[in-house]
Short mmCIF file of C-alpha atoms and ligand atoms in Angstrom, two decimals:
data_model
loop_
_atom_site.label_atom_id
_atom_site.label_comp_id
_atom_site.label_asym_id
_atom_site.label_seq_id
_atom_site.Cartn_x
_atom_site.Cartn_y
_atom_site.Cartn_z
CA MET A 1 24.39 -29.80 18.10
CA PHE A 2 21.97 -31.10 20.77
CA ARG A 3 21.51 -34.52 22.03
CA TYR A 4 18.48 -35.90 20.60
CA ARG A 5 19.64 -39.67 20.01
CA ASP A 6 19.56 -40.83 23.89
CA GLU A 7 19.31 -44.64 23.29
CA GLY A 8 18.31 -44.92 27.03
CA LEU A 9 15.24 -42.86 26.69
CA ALA A 10 14.35 -44.35 23.67
CA GLN A 11 14.14 -47.70 25.15
CA ARG A 12 12.14 -46.56 28.07
CA ILE A 13 9.58 -44.92 25.70
CA ILE A 14 9.23 -48.31 24.10
CA GLU A 15 8.91 -50.08 27.40
CA ARG A 16 6.37 -47.84 28.43
CA LEU A 17 4.44 -47.90 25.12
CA LYS A 18 4.45 -51.87 25.71
CA GLY A 19 2.98 -51.43 29.24
CA LEU A 20 -0.09 -49.46 27.59
CA LYS A 21 -0.98 -52.51 25.56
CA LEU A 22 -2.32 -50.52 22.59
CA ASP A 23 -3.42 -51.35 19.21
CA LEU A 24 -2.94 -48.39 17.21
CA ARG A 25 -2.50 -47.12 13.49
CA LEU A 26 -0.83 -43.78 13.12
CA MET A 27 -0.16 -41.80 10.19
CA HIS A 28 2.41 -39.41 9.22
CA VAL A 29 2.50 -36.99 6.21
CA CYS A 30 6.16 -36.18 5.85
CA GLY A 31 8.79 -38.06 3.58
CA THR A 32 11.56 -36.76 6.17
CA HIS A 33 9.59 -38.67 8.96
CA GLN A 34 9.58 -41.64 6.72
CA ASP A 35 13.23 -41.47 6.30
CA THR A 36 13.89 -41.26 10.06
CA LEU A 37 11.32 -44.02 10.74
CA VAL A 38 13.12 -46.64 8.46
CA LYS A 39 16.86 -45.32 8.89
CA PHE A 40 16.59 -45.90 12.61
CA GLY A 41 14.38 -48.93 12.41
CA LEU A 42 11.76 -47.37 14.53
CA GLY A 43 8.81 -49.19 12.67
CA PRO A 44 9.63 -52.73 14.11
CA LEU A 45 10.26 -51.50 17.59
CA LEU A 46 6.75 -49.68 17.63
CA GLN A 47 5.07 -52.54 16.07
CA ALA A 48 6.12 -54.86 18.87
CA ALA A 49 4.60 -52.14 21.22
CA GLY A 50 1.24 -52.51 19.36
CA ILE A 51 1.78 -49.29 17.05
CA GLU A 52 1.81 -49.21 13.37
CA VAL A 53 2.98 -46.15 11.62
CA ARG A 54 1.90 -45.73 8.18
CA ALA A 55 3.04 -42.97 5.50
CA GLY A 56 0.66 -40.88 3.86
CA PRO A 57 0.84 -38.30 1.08
CA GLY A 58 3.90 -36.64 2.73
CA CYS A 59 6.20 -36.61 -0.54
CA PRO A 60 5.40 -33.39 -2.64
CA VAL A 61 7.22 -34.80 -5.72
CA CYS A 62 5.21 -37.92 -5.54
CA VAL A 63 2.00 -36.26 -5.29
CA THR A 64 2.70 -33.96 -8.29
CA THR A 65 0.50 -35.16 -11.16
CA ALA A 66 1.65 -36.60 -14.41
CA ARG A 67 -0.26 -33.66 -16.12
CA GLU A 68 1.72 -30.95 -14.26
CA ILE A 69 4.89 -32.90 -15.16
CA GLU A 70 4.00 -32.89 -18.68
CA GLU A 71 3.09 -29.14 -18.57
CA ALA A 72 6.94 -28.53 -17.43
CA MET A 73 8.23 -30.90 -20.17
CA LEU A 74 6.26 -29.09 -22.75
CA LEU A 75 7.41 -25.59 -21.77
CA ALA A 76 11.15 -27.01 -21.86
CA ARG A 77 10.30 -28.42 -25.55
CA MET A 78 8.98 -25.16 -26.46
CA GLY A 79 12.48 -23.55 -25.83
CA LYS A 80 11.86 -22.24 -22.54
CA VAL A 81 14.62 -22.68 -19.76
CA VAL A 82 12.81 -24.86 -17.05
CA ALA A 83 14.52 -25.31 -13.75
CA THR A 84 13.28 -27.45 -10.83
CA PHE A 85 14.48 -29.12 -7.63
CA GLY A 86 16.69 -32.32 -8.29
CA ASP A 87 14.18 -34.74 -6.85
CA MET A 88 11.55 -33.56 -9.49
CA PHE A 89 13.99 -34.17 -12.63
CA ARG A 90 13.57 -37.71 -13.09
CA VAL A 91 9.86 -38.26 -12.11
CA PRO A 92 8.02 -39.52 -14.92
CA GLY A 93 4.92 -37.67 -16.40
CA GLU A 94 2.97 -40.12 -18.77
CA ASN A 95 6.16 -42.01 -19.94
CA GLN A 96 8.94 -39.40 -19.98
CA SER A 97 10.63 -37.35 -17.48
CA LEU A 98 12.29 -33.81 -17.45
CA ALA A 99 15.56 -35.71 -17.52
CA ASP A 100 14.80 -37.42 -20.90
CA VAL A 101 13.67 -33.95 -22.26
CA LYS A 102 17.00 -32.69 -21.28
CA ALA A 103 18.75 -35.71 -22.96
CA GLU A 104 16.62 -34.74 -26.19
CA GLY A 105 18.84 -31.37 -26.10
CA PHE A 106 16.25 -29.07 -24.53
CA ASP A 107 17.34 -26.75 -21.31
CA VAL A 108 16.28 -28.32 -17.95
CA ARG A 109 18.19 -27.33 -14.86
CA MET A 110 18.43 -28.63 -11.43
CA VAL A 111 18.68 -25.96 -8.89
CA TYR A 112 18.80 -25.97 -4.84
CA SER A 113 16.88 -22.93 -4.45
CA ILE A 114 14.41 -20.65 -6.65
CA THR A 115 16.88 -17.82 -5.90
CA ASP A 116 19.36 -19.76 -8.08
CA CYS A 117 16.65 -19.88 -10.86
CA VAL A 118 16.12 -15.98 -10.61
CA ALA A 119 19.79 -15.60 -10.73
CA LEU A 120 19.75 -17.60 -13.87
CA ALA A 121 16.82 -15.30 -15.43
CA GLU A 122 18.76 -12.21 -14.75
CA LYS A 123 21.58 -13.54 -16.84
CA THR A 124 19.83 -14.42 -19.90
CA ALA A 125 17.28 -13.03 -22.27
CA ARG A 126 15.46 -16.38 -22.58
CA ASP A 127 12.25 -17.15 -20.85
CA VAL A 128 13.02 -19.08 -17.48
CA VAL A 129 10.22 -21.02 -15.72
CA PHE A 130 10.79 -22.34 -12.48
CA PHE A 131 8.66 -25.76 -11.84
CA SER A 132 7.56 -24.83 -8.11
CA ILE A 133 6.51 -27.68 -6.05
CA GLY A 134 6.36 -28.30 -2.35
CA PHE A 135 3.98 -28.04 0.58
CA GLU A 136 3.74 -24.98 3.04
CA THR A 137 7.33 -25.36 4.09
CA THR A 138 8.41 -24.30 0.58
CA ALA A 139 5.35 -22.30 -1.04
CA PRO A 140 6.53 -18.95 1.00
CA THR A 141 9.74 -18.96 -1.12
CA PRO A 142 8.54 -18.33 -4.49
CA ALA A 143 6.03 -16.05 -2.94
CA SER A 144 8.75 -13.92 -1.53
CA VAL A 145 10.69 -14.10 -4.78
CA ILE A 146 7.39 -12.81 -6.64
CA LEU A 147 6.99 -9.96 -4.07
CA HIS A 148 10.46 -8.76 -4.85
CA THR A 149 9.88 -8.47 -8.41
CA PRO A 150 11.99 -10.91 -10.13
CA PRO A 151 13.02 -10.21 -14.03
CA GLU A 152 10.04 -10.13 -16.66
CA ASN A 153 11.50 -13.36 -18.40
CA PHE A 154 10.83 -15.42 -15.08
CA SER A 155 7.65 -17.22 -14.28
CA ILE A 156 6.55 -19.90 -12.17
CA LEU A 157 4.71 -23.25 -12.97
CA SER A 158 3.00 -23.68 -9.44
CA ALA A 159 2.43 -27.37 -8.28
CA HIS A 160 2.22 -26.43 -4.41
CA ARG A 161 -0.04 -28.11 -2.22
CA LEU A 162 -1.51 -27.82 1.29
CA ILE A 163 -1.10 -30.58 3.75
CA PRO A 164 -4.24 -30.09 6.09
CA PRO A 165 -6.88 -30.21 3.28
CA ALA A 166 -5.13 -33.62 2.21
CA MET A 167 -5.15 -34.94 5.77
CA GLU A 168 -8.86 -34.21 5.82
CA ALA A 169 -9.61 -35.96 2.57
CA LEU A 170 -7.91 -39.01 3.60
CA ILE A 171 -10.31 -39.19 6.81
CA GLN A 172 -13.17 -38.52 4.63
CA MET A 173 -12.07 -40.95 2.10
CA GLY A 174 -12.58 -43.82 4.87
CA GLU A 175 -10.40 -46.29 3.18
CA LEU A 176 -8.31 -46.67 6.39
CA ARG A 177 -8.52 -46.35 10.02
CA ILE A 178 -6.15 -43.64 11.31
CA ASP A 179 -6.02 -43.30 15.11
CA GLY A 180 -3.68 -40.28 15.10
CA PHE A 181 -1.75 -38.08 12.93
CA ILE A 182 2.17 -37.37 13.44
CA ASN A 183 2.17 -33.87 12.05
CA PRO A 184 5.09 -32.66 9.68
CA GLY A 185 7.50 -30.49 11.57
CA HIS A 186 8.48 -28.02 8.84
CA VAL A 187 5.08 -27.63 7.20
CA SER A 188 4.04 -26.74 10.79
CA ALA A 189 6.85 -24.30 11.27
CA ILE A 190 4.87 -21.96 8.82
CA ILE A 191 1.35 -22.80 9.40
CA GLY A 192 1.33 -23.29 13.06
CA ALA A 193 -0.02 -25.69 15.42
CA ASN A 194 -3.49 -24.01 15.57
CA ALA A 195 -4.11 -24.81 11.66
CA TYR A 196 -4.80 -28.42 12.42
CA GLU A 197 -7.34 -27.99 15.17
CA PHE A 198 -10.20 -28.25 12.95
CA ILE A 199 -9.25 -31.81 12.14
CA SER A 200 -9.31 -32.94 15.81
CA THR A 201 -12.46 -30.88 16.39
CA ARG A 202 -14.37 -32.28 13.53
CA TYR A 203 -13.05 -35.93 13.40
CA GLN A 204 -11.97 -36.62 17.03
CA ILE A 205 -8.36 -37.53 15.95
CA PRO A 206 -5.28 -36.88 18.09
CA GLN A 207 -2.61 -35.15 16.38
CA VAL A 208 1.06 -34.39 17.60
CA ILE A 209 3.55 -32.21 15.31
CA ALA A 210 6.96 -33.82 15.41
CA GLY A 211 10.49 -33.12 14.69
CA PHE A 212 12.95 -35.30 12.75
CA GLU A 213 15.21 -36.96 15.35
CA PRO A 214 14.44 -40.56 16.17
CA LEU A 215 13.50 -39.27 19.87
CA ASP A 216 11.11 -36.64 18.26
CA LEU A 217 9.13 -39.27 16.77
CA LEU A 218 9.27 -41.60 19.55
CA VAL A 219 7.88 -38.91 21.91
CA ALA A 220 5.27 -37.87 19.56
CA VAL A 221 4.15 -41.36 19.20
CA TYR A 222 4.03 -41.50 23.16
CA MET A 223 2.06 -38.39 23.23
CA LEU A 224 -0.40 -39.74 20.59
CA ALA A 225 -0.76 -43.22 22.73
CA ILE A 226 -1.50 -41.21 25.87
CA GLN A 227 -4.18 -39.22 24.18
CA ALA A 228 -5.63 -42.52 22.93
CA CYS A 229 -5.61 -43.97 26.35
CA LYS A 230 -7.22 -40.96 27.80
CA GLY A 231 -9.80 -40.63 24.97
CA GLU A 232 -8.63 -37.34 23.99
CA ALA A 233 -8.40 -35.68 20.48
CA LYS A 234 -6.36 -32.67 20.38
CA VAL A 235 -3.28 -30.99 18.83
CA GLU A 236 0.08 -31.33 20.73
CA ASN A 237 3.43 -29.68 19.69
CA GLU A 238 6.49 -31.99 20.35
CA TYR A 239 8.72 -29.74 18.13
CA ALA A 240 8.13 -26.73 20.04
CA ARG A 241 11.72 -25.74 19.53
CA VAL A 242 10.64 -24.51 15.89
CA VAL A 243 6.91 -24.56 15.69
CA LYS A 244 4.70 -21.97 17.30
CA PRO A 245 0.90 -22.16 17.76
CA GLU A 246 0.60 -19.67 15.20
CA GLY A 247 3.20 -20.51 13.05
CA ASN A 248 5.58 -17.90 10.99
CA GLU A 249 3.23 -15.18 10.67
CA LYS A 250 5.51 -13.17 8.49
CA ALA A 251 5.89 -16.30 6.04
CA LYS A 252 2.20 -16.85 6.14
CA ARG A 253 1.40 -13.28 5.30
CA ILE A 254 3.73 -13.28 2.26
CA MET A 255 2.47 -16.79 0.97
CA GLU A 256 -1.17 -15.70 1.37
CA SER A 257 -0.36 -12.25 -0.48
CA VAL A 258 0.90 -13.98 -3.60
CA PHE A 259 -0.92 -17.26 -3.65
CA GLU A 260 -4.56 -18.50 -3.40
CA PRO A 261 -5.81 -21.92 -2.71
CA PHE A 262 -7.84 -23.81 -5.40
CA ASP A 263 -9.43 -27.20 -5.72
CA LEU A 264 -6.62 -29.60 -7.01
CA GLY A 265 -5.92 -33.26 -7.89
CA TRP A 266 -3.22 -35.13 -6.29
CA ARG A 267 -1.25 -38.26 -7.57
CA GLY A 268 -3.34 -41.15 -6.10
CA PHE A 269 -6.23 -38.87 -5.03
CA PRO A 270 -9.31 -37.21 -6.57
CA VAL A 271 -9.72 -33.50 -6.58
CA ILE A 272 -9.28 -32.22 -2.92
CA THR A 273 -11.12 -29.05 -2.09
CA GLY A 274 -8.69 -26.17 -1.62
CA SER A 275 -5.50 -27.98 -1.53
CA GLY A 276 -3.45 -26.46 -4.46
CA LEU A 277 -1.89 -22.93 -4.48
CA ARG A 278 -1.98 -20.81 -7.72
CA LEU A 279 -0.86 -17.27 -8.12
CA LYS A 280 -3.20 -14.56 -7.41
CA GLU A 281 -4.61 -12.59 -10.68
CA GLU A 282 -2.26 -9.29 -9.72
CA PHE A 283 0.76 -11.51 -10.23
CA ALA A 284 -0.55 -13.43 -13.83
CA ALA A 285 2.60 -11.96 -15.45
CA TYR A 286 4.59 -14.38 -13.39
CA ASP A 287 2.15 -17.37 -13.75
CA ALA A 288 3.59 -19.62 -16.40
CA ARG A 289 0.10 -21.12 -16.92
CA LYS A 290 -1.35 -17.75 -17.62
CA ARG A 291 1.44 -16.73 -19.93
CA TYR A 292 1.65 -19.97 -22.09
CA GLU A 293 -2.20 -20.67 -21.56
CA ASP A 294 -2.82 -21.41 -25.43
CA GLU A 295 0.12 -23.70 -25.57
CA LEU A 296 -0.52 -25.65 -22.29
CA SER A 297 -4.24 -25.97 -23.13
CA GLU A 298 -3.32 -28.50 -25.99
CA LEU A 299 -2.00 -30.90 -23.24
CA SER A 300 -4.48 -33.77 -22.72
CA THR A 301 -6.14 -33.65 -19.09
CA GLU A 302 -6.30 -37.39 -18.60
CA TYR A 303 -3.03 -39.31 -17.99
CA GLN A 304 -2.46 -42.95 -17.23
CA GLU A 305 -0.47 -43.80 -14.13
CA PRO A 306 2.62 -46.18 -15.07
CA GLU A 307 1.58 -49.47 -15.59
CA GLY A 308 1.65 -51.72 -12.50
CA CYS A 309 2.73 -48.87 -10.14
CA LYS A 310 1.05 -48.76 -6.91
CA CYS A 311 2.30 -45.17 -5.78
CA GLY A 312 -1.21 -44.17 -5.73
CA GLU A 313 -2.33 -46.48 -2.95
CA ILE A 314 1.05 -46.05 -1.43
CA LEU A 315 0.33 -42.24 -0.93
CA ARG A 316 -2.93 -43.16 0.54
CA GLY A 317 -1.39 -45.34 3.13
CA LEU A 318 -3.05 -48.54 1.80
CA VAL A 319 -0.20 -50.69 0.83
CA TYR A 320 3.51 -50.88 1.47
CA PRO A 321 6.38 -50.68 -1.57
CA GLU A 322 6.92 -54.43 -0.96
CA ASP A 323 3.27 -54.97 -1.95
CA CYS A 324 4.24 -53.84 -5.66
CA PRO A 325 5.46 -56.46 -7.95
CA LEU A 326 7.82 -54.19 -9.53
CA PHE A 327 9.65 -53.11 -6.33
CA GLY A 328 13.36 -53.70 -6.55
CA THR A 329 13.01 -55.85 -9.65
CA VAL A 330 11.81 -53.69 -12.73
CA CYS A 331 11.50 -50.53 -10.64
CA THR A 332 14.77 -49.29 -8.86
CA PRO A 333 16.28 -45.91 -8.19
CA GLN A 334 18.47 -46.13 -11.35
CA HIS A 335 15.26 -47.14 -13.37
CA PRO A 336 12.20 -45.77 -11.34
CA VAL A 337 8.73 -46.63 -12.71
CA GLY A 338 6.72 -44.37 -10.48
CA PRO A 339 7.63 -41.12 -8.23
CA CYS A 340 7.80 -43.04 -5.07
CA MET A 341 11.10 -44.56 -6.17
CA VAL A 342 12.59 -41.40 -7.55
CA SER A 343 12.12 -38.96 -4.87
CA MET A 344 14.33 -39.18 -1.61
CA GLU A 345 11.09 -38.79 0.13
CA GLY A 346 9.16 -41.56 -1.63
CA CYS A 347 8.61 -44.72 0.43
CA CYS A 348 9.90 -46.85 -2.22
CA ASN A 349 12.99 -45.05 -2.53
CA ILE A 350 13.51 -44.70 1.10
CA LEU A 351 12.90 -48.71 1.57
CA PHE A 352 15.44 -49.56 -1.25
CA LYS A 353 17.92 -47.22 0.36
CA TYR A 354 17.88 -48.48 3.67
CA GLY A 355 16.89 -52.22 2.66
CA LYS A 356 14.74 -52.88 5.49
CA SER A 357 12.06 -55.29 4.84
CA ARG A 358 9.01 -53.04 5.25
CA ILE A 359 8.50 -49.47 5.20
CA GLY A 360 7.75 -47.72 8.55
CA ILE A 361 7.26 -51.17 10.43
CA MET B 1 11.66 -31.74 0.21
CA CYS B 2 10.59 -30.25 3.59
CA LEU B 3 14.05 -31.13 4.86
CA GLY B 4 15.20 -28.05 6.96
CA ILE B 5 18.60 -27.87 8.35
CA PRO B 6 19.68 -25.74 11.47
CA ALA B 7 22.26 -23.10 10.78
CA LYS B 8 23.43 -19.86 12.66
CA VAL B 9 22.81 -16.47 11.15
CA VAL B 10 26.56 -14.91 10.70
CA GLU B 11 25.87 -12.01 8.61
CA ILE B 12 22.84 -9.92 7.47
CA ASN B 13 22.65 -7.60 4.51
CA HIS B 14 20.19 -6.17 1.59
CA GLU B 15 17.99 -4.68 4.28
CA GLY B 16 17.72 -7.95 6.10
CA ARG B 17 16.70 -9.94 3.12
CA LYS B 18 19.80 -11.67 2.34
CA GLY B 19 22.61 -12.93 4.72
CA LYS B 20 24.96 -15.88 5.43
CA ALA B 21 24.51 -18.81 7.71
CA ASP B 22 27.00 -21.02 9.27
CA PHE B 23 26.25 -24.66 8.79
CA GLY B 24 28.43 -26.43 11.24
CA GLY B 25 31.60 -24.74 9.74
CA VAL B 26 30.46 -24.18 6.23
CA SER B 27 29.07 -20.68 5.69
CA ARG B 28 26.43 -19.98 2.77
CA GLU B 29 24.44 -17.42 1.47
CA VAL B 30 20.81 -17.74 2.74
CA ASP B 31 17.54 -15.67 2.09
CA LEU B 32 16.15 -14.16 5.39
CA SER B 33 12.94 -12.49 3.99
CA LEU B 34 10.58 -15.02 5.61
CA VAL B 35 11.83 -14.32 9.26
CA ASP B 36 12.81 -11.47 11.39
CA VAL B 37 16.29 -12.34 12.75
CA LYS B 38 19.55 -11.00 14.30
CA VAL B 39 23.26 -12.29 13.96
CA GLY B 40 23.71 -15.25 16.43
CA ASP B 41 20.22 -16.65 15.99
CA TYR B 42 19.71 -20.25 15.11
CA VAL B 43 17.32 -20.73 12.09
CA ILE B 44 16.05 -23.67 10.28
CA ILE B 45 17.11 -23.53 6.44
CA HIS B 46 14.89 -24.91 3.74
CA ALA B 47 15.62 -24.54 -0.10
CA GLY B 48 18.02 -21.58 0.67
CA PHE B 49 15.55 -19.72 2.82
CA ALA B 50 15.24 -19.47 6.49
CA ILE B 51 11.94 -20.58 7.46
CA GLU B 52 11.80 -20.22 11.13
CA LEU B 53 13.90 -19.59 14.30
CA LEU B 54 15.10 -22.25 16.35
CA ASP B 55 14.49 -21.54 20.02
CA GLU B 56 17.80 -22.51 21.42
CA GLU B 57 16.63 -22.68 25.06
CA GLU B 58 13.62 -24.81 24.18
CA ALA B 59 15.89 -27.00 22.13
CA LYS B 60 18.42 -27.53 25.10
CA GLU B 61 15.33 -28.33 27.30
CA SER B 62 13.80 -30.94 25.13
CA LEU B 63 15.43 -33.86 26.81
CA ALA B 64 14.60 -32.73 30.23
CA LEU B 65 11.18 -32.07 28.96
CA TRP B 66 10.72 -35.29 27.49
CA GLN B 67 11.97 -37.15 30.76
CA GLU B 68 9.43 -35.12 32.73
CA LEU B 69 6.84 -36.22 30.33
CA LEU B 70 7.60 -39.97 30.87
CA GLU B 71 7.38 -39.28 34.79
CA ARG B 72 4.24 -37.47 34.40
CA CYS B 73 2.45 -39.94 32.43
CA SER B 74 3.80 -42.86 34.24
CA ASP B 75 0.58 -43.72 36.13
CA THR B 76 -1.80 -43.60 32.99
CA GLY B 77 -3.44 -46.78 32.71
CA THR B 78 -4.23 -48.67 29.50
CA ARG B 79 -7.09 -47.97 27.21
CA ASP B 80 -9.68 -49.92 29.40
S1 LIG C 1 8.15 -49.87 -6.49
FE1 LIG C 1 8.04 -48.39 -8.27
S2 LIG C 1 6.34 -49.21 -9.58
FE2 LIG C 1 5.99 -50.09 -7.49
S3 LIG C 1 4.79 -48.52 -6.34
FE3 LIG C 1 7.08 -47.95 -6.02
S4 LIG C 1 7.42 -46.49 -7.51
FE4 LIG C 1 5.66 -47.41 -8.15
#
């Protein structure tokens, strides 16, 4: 529809970056950004210009904990119809995945949208649970469904998470120097550019919201480089064709009227303050955790990560998939060991798919 | 997961909650409850929902703006 792949312009940006003679480490928190980086080979180009771009916890499927997956599996084994997005289907909990539970004969469905799941609930008398994952981009969608009174046999198992608290957690953990953030375009479409201000103010870190075309990313990197040169730390918006300073106010209102933030652990992270979304008390009837509280309370709270899998460190930007001895040998998209190899937004899956030697660089 | 695809709204019904969007020739049902749109608007579709409008003018101007950004910043020195 529009021309976002102008090679001449891309080349000029790279040349200009080289001229700045920088040594910067940037982080993005978006699986789609990772896909663009690797698919178009931007990593090596940027690295040659002194800029390393690392992936953070930008894959919602990957940061979903084993405990949450075990909850969904238990509900399916109890005879509920459990539906979720395709990416979640094969992610292992402690040992097995929802795909394994389906193979045992239980009813697990893959859907494209939560609206498909509601349609399913309307057609059956059985209890239908939507295993609802995703960041701010996705969270307004179940919220809207719940506000429109879905059938009584419908409920959601929320594993929704918020991005800005995770960015702050990464900085506070201090494991990795981060000179700037490339902020996720579609999370930002909902929450708006202003939602990130506190990070730049508190931690003096430049941020630029970026779209998903290769030029979007290169321009965002360039904008971050200019901020670094000038010693600035502010939030800029490269993706202004979609993202507004205040975001999508209607979607935010809907999301906030149904969900409330709470402290939640992420795969690879400790509990992050205010980073999860759960249904407000008034919607308890649609909350699978409330409806099936007794059954779910039997689950363990402690789960081991798959042996040898480095997804946790990958999600914190500390290592690359190729640093994992299982990558491409024991762990492949056909036989994934960890979530980063299952999800289309996982770093291991993306690297495997495009066959480049390193993620993001 | 956060993938969003641009599409053009071609039909609105159910009091503005539902509609159809054209994805480059393929029309699909979409949920419009998160946005205020009219037929002909471009939107970003994520998991069956329009999550935000795509500003066509802004989109067309992006390349020009990027060129301008490069010109404007051409005098910026290095960090030291
Ligand atoms: S290659 Fe497989 S085992 Fe290794 S970190 Fe990635 S998902 Fe985990």
